[in-house]
Coordinates of C-alpha atoms in Angstrom, one line a residue:
X1 CA 120.9 61.9 69.1
X2 CA 122.6 64.8 70.8
X3 CA 121.7 66.0 74.3
X4 CA 119.4 69.0 74.7
X5 CA 121.2 72.3 75.3
X6 CA 120.1 74.9 77.9
X7 CA 117.7 76.7 75.5
X8 CA 115.9 73.6 74.6
X9 CA 115.5 72.6 78.3
X10 CA 114.2 76.0 79.2
X11 CA 111.3 75.7 76.8
X12 CA 109.6 73.5 79.3
X13 CA 109.0 76.6 81.4
X14 CA 108.2 79.0 78.5
X15 CA 104.9 80.7 78.2
X16 CA 102.6 80.6 75.1
X17 CA 101.3 78.1 72.6
X18 CA 103.1 74.8 71.8
X19 CA 105.4 74.7 68.8
X20 CA 104.0 74.3 65.2
X21 CA 104.1 70.8 64.0
X22 CA 106.7 69.9 61.2
X23 CA 103.9 68.9 58.8
X24 CA 102.7 72.5 58.5
X25 CA 105.4 73.5 56.0
X26 CA 104.6 70.8 53.3
X27 CA 100.9 71.7 53.6
X28 CA 101.6 75.3 53.1
X29 CA 103.8 74.5 50.0
X30 CA 101.0 72.4 48.5
X31 CA 98.6 75.2 48.9
X32 CA 100.9 77.6 47.2
X33 CA 101.4 75.2 44.3
X34 CA 97.6 74.9 43.8
X35 CA 97.4 78.7 43.9
X36 CA 99.9 79.0 41.0
X37 CA 97.7 76.8 38.8
X38 CA 94.7 79.2 39.0
X39 CA 94.1 81.7 36.1
X40 CA 96.1 84.9 35.9
X41 CA 94.6 87.7 38.0
X42 CA 92.9 85.4 40.4
X43 CA 94.3 85.4 43.9
X44 CA 95.5 82.3 45.7
X45 CA 92.7 82.6 48.2
X46 CA 90.1 82.9 45.6
X47 CA 88.6 86.2 46.6
X48 CA 90.6 88.6 44.4
X49 CA 93.0 89.9 47.1
X50 CA 96.8 89.4 47.0
X51 CA 98.3 86.5 48.8
X52 CA 101.4 88.4 49.8
X53 CA 101.2 89.5 53.5
X54 CA 101.7 93.2 54.1
X55 CA 103.1 94.6 57.3
X56 CA 104.7 92.5 60.1
X57 CA 105.0 88.8 59.7
X58 CA 103.2 86.3 61.9
X59 CA 106.5 85.6 63.6
X60 CA 106.7 89.2 64.5
X61 CA 103.2 89.4 65.7
X62 CA 102.9 86.1 67.7
X63 CA 105.8 85.8 70.1
X64 CA 106.9 83.2 72.7
X65 CA 108.9 84.4 75.6
X66 CA 110.9 82.6 78.2
X67 CA 109.8 83.1 81.8
X68 CA 112.8 85.4 82.4
X69 CA 112.1 87.4 79.3
X70 CA 108.5 87.8 80.3
X71 CA 109.4 89.1 83.7
X72 CA 111.8 91.6 82.2
X73 CA 109.3 92.6 79.5
X74 CA 106.2 93.0 81.9
X75 CA 107.9 93.8 85.3
X76 CA 104.7 95.5 86.6
X77 CA 103.1 92.1 86.9
X78 CA 105.8 90.9 89.3
X79 CA 107.5 93.8 91.1
X80 CA 105.4 96.8 90.2
X81 CA 106.4 99.9 88.2
X82 CA 110.0 100.4 87.1
X83 CA 109.3 104.0 86.4
X84 CA 110.3 106.6 89.1
X85 CA 107.3 108.0 90.8
X86 CA 106.7 110.9 93.3
X87 CA 104.7 109.7 96.3
X88 CA 104.3 110.6 99.9
X89 CA 106.0 107.8 101.9
X90 CA 107.3 107.0 105.4
X91 CA 111.1 107.0 105.4
X92 CA 113.8 106.9 108.1
X93 CA 115.3 110.3 108.8
X94 CA 118.9 109.7 109.7
X95 CA 119.2 113.2 111.2
X96 CA 116.3 113.0 113.7
X97 CA 116.4 109.2 114.1
X98 CA 112.6 109.1 113.5
X99 CA 110.3 108.1 110.8
X100 CA 109.2 111.0 108.6
X101 CA 106.5 111.2 106.1
X102 CA 107.5 113.2 103.0
X103 CA 107.2 113.1 99.2
X104 CA 110.1 111.1 97.7
X105 CA 111.0 110.0 94.2
X106 CA 111.5 106.3 94.1
X107 CA 111.0 103.2 91.8
X108 CA 108.6 100.7 93.3
X109 CA 110.2 97.9 91.4
X110 CA 113.6 98.5 93.0
X111 CA 112.1 98.8 96.5
X112 CA 110.2 95.5 95.9
X113 CA 113.4 93.4 94.9
X114 CA 115.2 94.6 97.9
X115 CA 112.1 93.8 100.0
X116 CA 111.9 90.2 98.8
X117 CA 115.4 89.4 100.0
X118 CA 114.7 91.1 103.4
X119 CA 111.4 89.0 103.8
X120 CA 113.4 86.0 103.0
X121 CA 115.8 86.6 105.8
X122 CA 112.9 87.3 108.2
X123 CA 111.2 84.1 107.0
X124 CA 114.1 82.0 108.3
X125 CA 113.1 83.0 111.8
X126 CA 109.8 81.0 111.4
X127 CA 111.7 78.1 110.1
X128 CA 114.5 78.2 112.7
X129 CA 113.5 79.8 116.1
X130 CA 117.2 79.8 117.1
X131 CA 118.0 82.6 114.5
X132 CA 119.3 85.6 116.3
X133 CA 120.8 88.0 113.7
X134 CA 120.1 89.8 110.5
X135 CA 122.7 92.1 108.8
X136 CA 122.0 94.5 106.1
X137 CA 124.8 96.3 104.3
X138 CA 124.2 99.1 101.7
X139 CA 127.3 100.0 99.7
X140 CA 126.2 103.3 98.2
X141 CA 129.3 104.0 96.3
X142 CA 129.2 100.7 94.4
X143 CA 125.4 100.2 94.3
X144 CA 125.6 96.9 96.1
X145 CA 123.3 95.5 98.8
X146 CA 123.9 92.5 101.0
X147 CA 121.5 90.8 103.4
X148 CA 122.7 88.0 105.7
X149 CA 120.9 85.9 108.4
X150 CA 122.1 83.3 110.8
X151 CA 120.1 80.3 111.8
X152 CA 119.7 77.2 109.7
X153 CA 121.3 77.4 106.3
X154 CA 120.0 75.9 103.0
X155 CA 120.7 72.2 102.4
X156 CA 123.8 71.9 100.2
X157 CA 122.8 68.8 98.1
X158 CA 121.7 68.0 94.7
X159 CA 117.9 67.9 94.1
X160 CA 117.6 64.5 92.2
X161 CA 114.6 65.4 90.2
X162 CA 116.0 68.7 88.8
X163 CA 119.7 67.7 89.0
X164 CA 120.8 71.0 90.6
X165 CA 121.9 72.1 94.0
X166 CA 119.0 73.2 96.2
X167 CA 120.4 76.9 96.6
X168 CA 120.6 77.2 92.9
X169 CA 117.0 76.0 92.6
X170 CA 115.8 78.4 95.3
X171 CA 117.5 81.5 93.9
X172 CA 118.0 80.7 90.2
X173 CA 114.9 78.8 89.0
X174 CA 111.5 80.5 88.8
X175 CA 108.5 78.9 90.5
X176 CA 110.6 76.9 93.0
X177 CA 109.4 77.2 96.5
X178 CA 109.1 75.3 99.8
X179 CA 105.7 77.0 100.4
X180 CA 103.5 75.0 98.0
X181 CA 102.0 72.7 100.6
X182 CA 98.9 74.6 101.6
X183 CA 97.8 71.8 104.0
X184 CA 100.8 72.9 106.1
X185 CA 100.4 76.1 108.2
X186 CA 103.3 78.5 107.4
X187 CA 103.6 82.0 108.9
X188 CA 106.1 83.2 106.2
X189 CA 106.1 85.8 103.6
X190 CA 107.1 83.7 100.6
X191 CA 104.4 82.0 98.7
X192 CA 104.4 81.9 94.9
X193 CA 107.9 80.8 94.0
X194 CA 109.0 84.2 92.6
X195 CA 110.5 86.2 95.5
X196 CA 114.2 86.2 95.5
X197 CA 114.4 85.1 91.8
X198 CA 112.9 88.5 90.9
X199 CA 115.7 90.2 92.6
X200 CA 118.1 88.0 90.7
X201 CA 116.6 88.7 87.4
X202 CA 116.7 92.5 88.0
X203 CA 120.3 92.5 89.1
X204 CA 123.5 92.6 87.0
X205 CA 125.1 90.3 89.6
X206 CA 123.6 88.1 92.3
X207 CA 125.7 86.1 94.7
X208 CA 124.4 83.3 97.0
X209 CA 126.3 82.1 99.9
X210 CA 125.1 79.6 102.5
X211 CA 126.6 77.3 105.1
X212 CA 125.1 73.9 106.0
X213 CA 126.2 72.2 109.3
X214 CA 124.6 68.9 108.3
X215 CA 126.6 68.4 105.2
X216 CA 129.6 70.5 106.7
X217 CA 129.8 72.4 103.4
X218 CA 129.8 76.1 102.3
X219 CA 128.2 77.1 99.0
X220 CA 129.0 80.0 96.8
X221 CA 127.4 80.8 93.5
X222 CA 127.3 83.9 91.2
X223 CA 124.5 84.7 88.9
X224 CA 124.8 87.5 86.3
X225 CA 123.2 89.2 83.4
X226 CA 119.7 89.3 84.8
X227 CA 120.0 85.5 85.8
X228 CA 120.8 84.5 82.2
X229 CA 124.2 83.4 83.3
X230 CA 124.5 80.9 86.0
X231 CA 128.0 80.3 87.5
X232 CA 129.2 77.0 88.6
X233 CA 128.8 76.6 92.4
X234 CA 131.9 76.6 94.5
X235 CA 131.6 74.2 97.4
X236 CA 134.1 74.1 100.2
X237 CA 134.3 72.5 103.6
X238 CA 132.6 74.1 106.6
X239 CA 133.9 72.6 109.8
X240 CA 131.9 74.7 112.3
X241 CA 128.3 74.4 113.4
X242 CA 127.6 78.1 112.5
X243 CA 125.1 78.3 109.6
X244 CA 124.0 81.3 107.7
X245 CA 122.7 82.6 104.3
X246 CA 124.0 85.7 102.6
X247 CA 122.7 87.3 99.5
X248 CA 124.6 90.1 97.7
X249 CA 123.3 91.8 94.7
X250 CA 123.8 94.8 92.5
X251 CA 120.5 96.0 91.0
X252 CA 120.4 96.6 87.3
X253 CA 119.8 100.4 87.7
X254 CA 119.2 100.9 84.0
X255 CA 116.1 98.9 84.2
X256 CA 114.8 101.1 86.8
X257 CA 115.7 104.4 85.0
X258 CA 118.3 105.0 87.7
X259 CA 122.1 105.3 87.8
X260 CA 122.7 104.8 91.6
X261 CA 121.2 104.5 95.0
X262 CA 120.1 108.0 95.8
X263 CA 119.1 109.6 99.1
X264 CA 115.4 108.7 98.7
X265 CA 116.1 105.1 97.8
X266 CA 118.4 104.6 100.8
X267 CA 116.0 106.4 103.2
X268 CA 113.2 104.1 102.0
X269 CA 115.3 100.9 102.3
X270 CA 116.6 102.0 105.7
X271 CA 113.0 102.2 106.9
X272 CA 112.5 98.6 105.8
X273 CA 115.5 97.6 107.8
X274 CA 113.9 99.3 110.8
X275 CA 110.7 97.4 110.0
X276 CA 112.4 94.1 110.4
X277 CA 114.0 95.2 113.7
X278 CA 110.5 96.1 115.0
X279 CA 108.7 93.1 113.6
X280 CA 111.0 90.0 114.0
X281 CA 111.0 89.3 117.7
X282 CA 114.2 88.1 119.3
X283 CA 116.4 89.0 116.4
X284 CA 119.1 91.7 116.4
X285 CA 119.2 93.7 113.2
X286 CA 122.3 95.4 112.0
X287 CA 122.6 98.2 109.3
X288 CA 126.0 98.7 107.9
X289 CA 127.5 97.1 111.0
X290 CA 125.6 99.2 113.5
X291 CA 122.9 97.6 115.7
X292 CA 119.4 99.0 115.5
X293 CA 118.3 99.2 119.1
X294 CA 114.5 99.0 119.8
X295 CA 114.5 98.0 123.4
X296 CA 110.7 97.4 123.6
X297 CA 110.5 95.7 120.3
X298 CA 107.4 96.7 118.2
X299 CA 106.3 99.3 120.8
X300 CA 109.7 101.1 120.3
X301 CA 109.2 100.8 116.6
X302 CA 105.8 102.6 116.8
X303 CA 107.4 105.3 118.9
X304 CA 109.6 106.2 115.9
X305 CA 106.4 107.5 114.3
X306 CA 104.9 109.2 117.2
X307 CA 107.6 110.5 119.6
X308 CA 109.4 113.8 119.0
X309 CA 112.8 113.7 117.4
X310 CA 115.6 112.4 119.6
X311 CA 117.5 115.7 119.2
X312 CA 114.4 117.7 120.4
X313 CA 114.8 119.8 123.5
X314 CA 111.0 119.6 124.2
X315 CA 109.7 117.2 126.7
X316 CA 108.2 114.1 125.2
X317 CA 104.7 114.7 126.7
X318 CA 104.4 118.1 125.1
X319 CA 104.3 116.8 121.6
X320 CA 103.5 113.0 121.5
X321 CA 100.1 111.5 121.5
X322 CA 99.1 108.7 123.9
X323 CA 100.1 105.2 122.6
X324 CA 98.1 102.2 123.6
X325 CA 100.0 99.0 123.0
X326 CA 99.3 95.3 123.7
X327 CA 100.6 92.0 122.6
X328 CA 97.8 89.5 121.9
X329 CA 99.3 86.0 122.1
X330 CA 102.4 85.2 120.0
X331 CA 100.9 86.3 116.7
X332 CA 99.4 89.8 117.2
X333 CA 100.9 93.1 118.3
X334 CA 98.5 96.1 118.2
X335 CA 99.2 99.7 119.0
X336 CA 96.7 102.6 118.8
X337 CA 97.1 106.3 118.7
X338 CA 94.8 109.2 117.7
X339 CA 94.9 110.5 114.1
X340 CA 93.2 113.9 113.5
X341 CA 90.5 113.4 110.9
X342 CA 92.1 110.7 108.7
X343 CA 92.4 107.0 109.2
X344 CA 96.1 105.8 109.2
X345 CA 97.7 102.4 109.5
X346 CA 101.1 100.9 109.5
X347 CA 100.7 97.1 109.3
X348 CA 102.7 94.0 108.7
X349 CA 102.0 90.4 107.8
X350 CA 104.8 88.0 108.4
X351 CA 107.3 91.0 108.2
X352 CA 105.7 92.1 104.9
X353 CA 104.7 95.8 105.0
X354 CA 101.0 95.9 103.9
X355 CA 101.1 99.5 102.9
X356 CA 97.4 99.5 101.8
X357 CA 96.1 97.5 104.7
X358 CA 93.7 94.6 104.2
X359 CA 91.5 92.2 106.0
X360 CA 93.8 92.1 109.1
X361 CA 93.6 96.0 109.5
X362 CA 89.8 96.0 109.0
X363 CA 89.6 93.1 111.5
X364 CA 91.2 95.2 114.3
X365 CA 89.8 98.6 113.3
X366 CA 86.2 97.2 113.2
X367 CA 86.6 95.8 116.7
X368 CA 87.9 99.0 118.3
X369 CA 85.3 101.0 116.5
X370 CA 82.4 98.8 117.7
X371 CA 83.7 98.7 121.2
X372 CA 84.3 102.4 121.4
X373 CA 80.8 103.2 120.2
X374 CA 79.4 100.8 122.9
X375 CA 81.5 102.5 125.5
X376 CA 79.9 105.9 124.9
X377 CA 76.4 104.8 124.4
X378 CA 75.4 106.4 127.7
X379 CA 76.0 109.8 126.3
X380 CA 73.3 111.6 124.3
X381 CA 75.3 111.8 121.1
X382 CA 74.9 109.3 118.2
X383 CA 78.3 108.3 116.9
X384 CA 78.7 107.0 113.3
X385 CA 81.5 104.4 112.9
X386 CA 83.4 106.4 110.3
X387 CA 83.8 109.2 112.8
X388 CA 85.7 106.9 115.1
X389 CA 87.7 105.2 112.3
X390 CA 88.7 108.5 110.9
X391 CA 90.4 109.6 114.0
X392 CA 92.3 106.3 114.4
X393 CA 96.0 105.4 113.7
X394 CA 96.7 101.7 114.0
X395 CA 100.0 99.9 114.1
X396 CA 99.6 96.0 113.5
X397 CA 102.3 93.4 113.5
X398 CA 100.7 90.1 112.7
X399 CA 101.6 86.5 111.8
X400 CA 99.1 85.1 109.4
X401 CA 99.0 81.5 108.3
X402 CA 99.3 80.9 104.6
X403 CA 98.5 84.6 103.7
X404 CA 97.0 85.6 100.3
X405 CA 97.5 89.1 98.8
X406 CA 96.1 91.2 96.0
X407 CA 99.2 90.8 93.9
X408 CA 102.9 89.7 93.9
X409 CA 103.7 93.2 95.4
X410 CA 101.7 92.2 98.5
X411 CA 100.5 95.5 99.5
X412 CA 97.0 94.4 100.6
X413 CA 96.0 91.2 102.6
X414 CA 93.0 89.6 101.0
X415 CA 92.8 86.4 103.2
X416 CA 89.5 86.1 105.0
X417 CA 89.6 86.4 108.8
X418 CA 88.5 82.9 109.5
X419 CA 91.6 81.5 107.8
X420 CA 94.2 83.6 109.7
X421 CA 95.1 80.7 111.9
X422 CA 94.8 82.8 115.0
X423 CA 92.4 85.4 116.6
X424 CA 93.0 88.7 118.1
X425 CA 90.2 89.7 120.4
X426 CA 90.6 93.4 121.5
X427 CA 90.5 93.2 125.4
X428 CA 88.7 95.3 127.8
X429 CA 91.9 96.7 129.3
X430 CA 93.0 97.9 125.9
X431 CA 89.7 99.6 125.3
X432 CA 89.8 101.3 128.6
X433 CA 93.2 102.9 127.7
X434 CA 91.7 103.9 124.3
X435 CA 88.8 105.6 126.0
X436 CA 91.3 107.7 128.0
X437 CA 93.0 109.0 124.9
X438 CA 92.0 112.1 122.9
X439 CA 89.9 109.9 120.6
X440 CA 86.7 110.8 122.4
X441 CA 87.4 114.5 122.4
X442 CA 88.1 114.3 118.6
X443 CA 85.0 112.3 118.0
X444 CA 82.9 114.5 120.2
X445 CA 84.2 117.6 118.3
X446 CA 83.4 115.9 115.0
X447 CA 79.9 114.9 116.1
X448 CA 79.2 118.5 117.4
X449 CA 80.3 119.9 114.1
X450 CA 78.0 117.5 112.2
X451 CA 75.0 118.3 114.5
X452 CA 75.6 122.0 114.2
X453 CA 75.4 121.6 110.4
X454 CA 72.3 119.6 110.8
X455 CA 70.7 122.2 113.1
X456 CA 71.6 125.0 110.7
X457 CA 69.7 123.1 108.0
X458 CA 66.5 123.9 110.1
X459 CA 67.4 127.7 110.4
X460 CA 64.8 130.2 109.6
X461 CA 65.3 133.5 107.7
X462 CA 63.6 136.7 107.6
X463 CA 61.4 136.2 104.7
X464 CA 58.0 137.6 103.9
X465 CA 56.5 134.3 102.7
X466 CA 56.6 130.8 104.2
X467 CA 55.0 127.7 102.7
X468 CA 54.7 124.1 103.6
X469 CA 54.0 124.4 107.4
X470 CA 50.8 122.9 108.4
X471 CA 48.6 124.6 111.0
X472 CA 50.2 128.0 110.4
X473 CA 48.2 131.1 109.7
X474 CA 51.0 133.5 109.0
X475 CA 50.7 137.4 109.7
X476 CA 50.6 139.3 106.5
X477 CA 53.4 141.7 107.6
X478 CA 55.6 139.0 109.1
X479 CA 59.1 139.0 107.5
X480 CA 58.6 142.6 106.2
X481 CA 59.9 145.9 107.6
X482 CA 57.0 145.8 110.0
X483 CA 58.1 142.4 111.5
X484 CA 58.8 144.0 114.9
X485 CA 55.2 144.9 115.3
X486 CA 54.0 141.4 114.5
X487 CA 53.0 138.8 117.2
X488 CA 53.0 135.0 116.8
X489 CA 50.4 133.2 118.9
X490 CA 51.3 129.7 119.8
X491 CA 48.2 127.8 120.8
X492 CA 47.8 124.5 122.8
X493 CA 46.1 122.5 120.1
X494 CA 43.5 123.1 117.4
X495 CA 40.7 124.2 119.8
X496 CA 42.7 127.0 121.1
X497 CA 43.7 128.0 117.6
X498 CA 39.9 128.2 116.7
X499 CA 39.5 130.7 119.5
X500 CA 42.5 132.7 118.4
X501 CA 41.2 132.8 114.8
X502 CA 37.9 134.1 116.0
X503 CA 39.8 137.0 117.9
X504 CA 41.6 137.9 114.6
X505 CA 38.2 138.8 113.1
X506 CA 38.4 141.8 115.4
X507 CA 42.2 142.5 115.3
X508 CA 42.9 141.6 111.8
X509 CA 45.7 139.3 110.2
X510 CA 48.2 141.9 109.3
X511 CA 50.2 141.7 112.5
X512 CA 49.0 138.5 114.2
X513 CA 50.0 135.0 113.2
X514 CA 48.7 131.7 114.6
X515 CA 50.5 128.3 114.9
X516 CA 48.9 125.3 116.6
X517 CA 51.1 123.2 118.7
X518 CA 50.9 119.3 118.5
X519 CA 50.9 118.3 122.2
X520 CA 53.9 119.2 124.4
X521 CA 57.0 120.6 122.7
X522 CA 60.3 118.7 123.0
X523 CA 62.4 119.2 126.1
X524 CA 65.5 120.4 124.4
X525 CA 67.5 120.3 127.6
X526 CA 67.4 116.5 127.8
X527 CA 67.4 115.9 124.0
X528 CA 70.4 115.2 121.8
X529 CA 71.2 117.5 119.1
X530 CA 70.1 115.0 116.5
X531 CA 66.8 114.6 118.3
X532 CA 66.3 118.4 118.2
X533 CA 67.3 118.6 114.5
X534 CA 64.8 115.8 113.6
X535 CA 62.0 117.4 115.7
X536 CA 59.5 118.9 113.2
X537 CA 57.7 121.1 115.8
X538 CA 61.1 122.7 116.8
X539 CA 62.1 123.1 113.2
X540 CA 58.8 124.7 112.3
X541 CA 59.0 127.3 115.1
X542 CA 62.5 128.2 114.0
X543 CA 61.3 128.7 110.4
X544 CA 58.2 130.8 111.5
X545 CA 60.2 133.1 113.8
X546 CA 63.3 133.2 111.5
X547 CA 65.6 131.9 114.3
X548 CA 69.1 130.7 113.6
X549 CA 71.0 128.0 115.4
X550 CA 73.9 129.6 117.6
X551 CA 72.9 133.2 117.0
X552 CA 72.7 135.7 119.9
X553 CA 69.9 138.2 119.7
X554 CA 69.9 141.6 121.2
X555 CA 67.0 142.9 119.2
X556 CA 64.2 141.4 117.0
X557 CA 65.2 143.2 113.9
X558 CA 66.4 140.0 112.2
X559 CA 63.3 138.0 113.1
X560 CA 60.0 137.6 111.3
X561 CA 58.0 138.4 114.4
X562 CA 58.7 140.9 117.2
X563 CA 56.6 139.1 119.9
X564 CA 55.4 135.6 120.9
X565 CA 52.2 135.0 122.8
X566 CA 51.7 131.6 124.4
X567 CA 48.0 130.7 124.5
X568 CA 47.7 127.6 126.7
X569 CA 45.2 126.3 129.3
X570 CA 45.5 127.5 132.9
X571 CA 46.3 124.0 134.2
X572 CA 49.3 121.8 134.9
X573 CA 49.7 120.8 131.2
X574 CA 49.4 124.4 130.1
X575 CA 52.1 125.5 132.5
X576 CA 54.3 122.7 131.3
X577 CA 53.9 123.7 127.7
X578 CA 54.8 127.4 128.5
X579 CA 57.9 126.2 130.4
X580 CA 59.0 123.9 127.6
X581 CA 58.6 126.8 124.9
X582 CA 60.5 129.3 127.1
X583 CA 63.2 126.7 127.6
X584 CA 63.4 126.1 123.8
X585 CA 63.8 129.9 123.1
X586 CA 66.4 130.2 125.9
X587 CA 68.5 127.3 124.6

C-alpha cells in the first residue's frame, strides 16, 4: 500500500460530512437495473416522473471544502469583510503627529491580518518579560510588511505527534495554538488557533524567521500561494544568545479588491503601531527604523488624541481638555477626558484594540458614573446616569486573563467581569480629579436643558377654555380679548372659595375666576426644577394664568387674567401663603 499524499492527509482537517461508503455505487446500479424492468412509460421511482436529474448534480450542490478553502471562501467569518468600506476611523496623521478621526476607505480584512501579526509580537512580552523591542517595516512600493520582536524565540524542534517543526505548526497549520489550556491564566491576545495563519492564508508570500538560543539554531521558511505551498525549512546555526521572531508577508491584494497599500491603509496600520507603543509597557517600538517616543507610556498615547498638533502655535491649555490618568496595579491603565454629548472610548485588551468596547469598558464607565452621581448628590439637581456617560471619553489599557470576544475579529470583549483575573476599583483621588474637570459643567448644562423642557411642558397659553383642573371656577372672559379686565382669586382652601363664590353672586362670573389652593404652595426658591415641574399646584396656576417658563412680561396682554387676588386668612399661615405665591410669580 502506498503512503498517503498531502491531499489525503489534509482530509483529516476538512469540514463537512464523511466520505460516501464504496458500497453505495453497486446499490445504485441494482436500483437502476430494477427500474429498467418496469413497463414502458413508468418511471424508475414509480410515481410517473423522470428519473433523470435536471439542473446541477449532487456533487455540485453538496461540496466539501478544506479548511484553507473555507477560510478563503468565507473570509467574513474569520477576518471580517474583504470589501472596501467607508468608515470614520482614528488614524495617525503623519503631518500633525497626532491621531485624527476622519472618514477613510479601507478593507477590514486586510487590517485584521496585519493586526494578527502585531498582536502576536505583543503577546511575546507576556511570555518573556525580558522582551524589549518590536520593529515594524512597511514597504509601500513592494506591498510588503514585516514585524519583528526580540525576546524568546520559537523552539526549533520537531513536534513528534505531527512530525513538523514547531514554527511550521504555529504559522502554517490551522487550529494550532499554545493557548488551549484554559486552566492556565494567560494575558495574551491569541486564543483560537487561527491568528497568524489567517495572515498566511491571505498572503501571496509569508516568511517565518526565528532564532532559538536553546538549540542554537536559526529557522527560515517560506509559505506561498495562500498557504497552499509550504517551503522546506532552512535551518542554520545560531551561535549567539540573541533570540527573535520575524514575520514578513505580502498580502494578496486581489482578495481585498486592492492593488497596493494606499494612504488610508498605511495611516490605519501606523495607528496600530502607535497602539502597541502605548500599550506594551517596557518595549521600544520602531516604525520603518524610527523609534516611536511616548515618554509617559499610555498617558502619552492618550495625549495623541487630546492635545493640539505638535506644529500648532497655540498653547496646549487653550485647546486641550483635562486628562485624568491613573495606573491601577499592573493590569489596568485608565484615562478620562470630557466628551461633549457623546460617549467615546478607546480601549485595549492584551494589546487588542476593542473598537466596540465591551464588558471592560462598561466596568469602568459604570463605576465612574455611579461615583460621579454620588459626588453631586448634595446639589438640587437629579442626574440620570446616561447624562454622565454621554459626556465621557475613556481610554483603557487592560490585561485580561483568558479573554473571550464576540468574534474572531475581537472588536468587543464579552468576558464577564468576575473572570477578568484582576479588579480595577476607581479610586477616590481619581474621582476628585474627574470632579474638577468640565464634566460637571456639561452635565449641569444637559440637566438644565432637560429641566427647561420639562418646565415648558407645564406652560400655559392664552386660551378661552381650560378643562381638567379641579377646584377651578374660570372667568367667562378669561383668555379672550377682555383678559386684562379679568381677576383670578386664589383662595386658602375650600372654605375661602365658598365665600368668594358667594361674592360672585353680586359681581358676576364674567370677569372673576376662583381657584382653591391645597395647603401651602411650593417654595420654588428651595425646590429643584424637577420638583417644580412635578408640582401639580404650580402647573395648574401656570395653566390658569397662561404663564410660560422663562418668559419676561412687561404687560398682561399675553395672559388669561390681568389681575391676581390672594384671599388668605389674616394670620401667620395666611401671610406665609401670600409670600410663597408672590415668590412663585417672581421666580
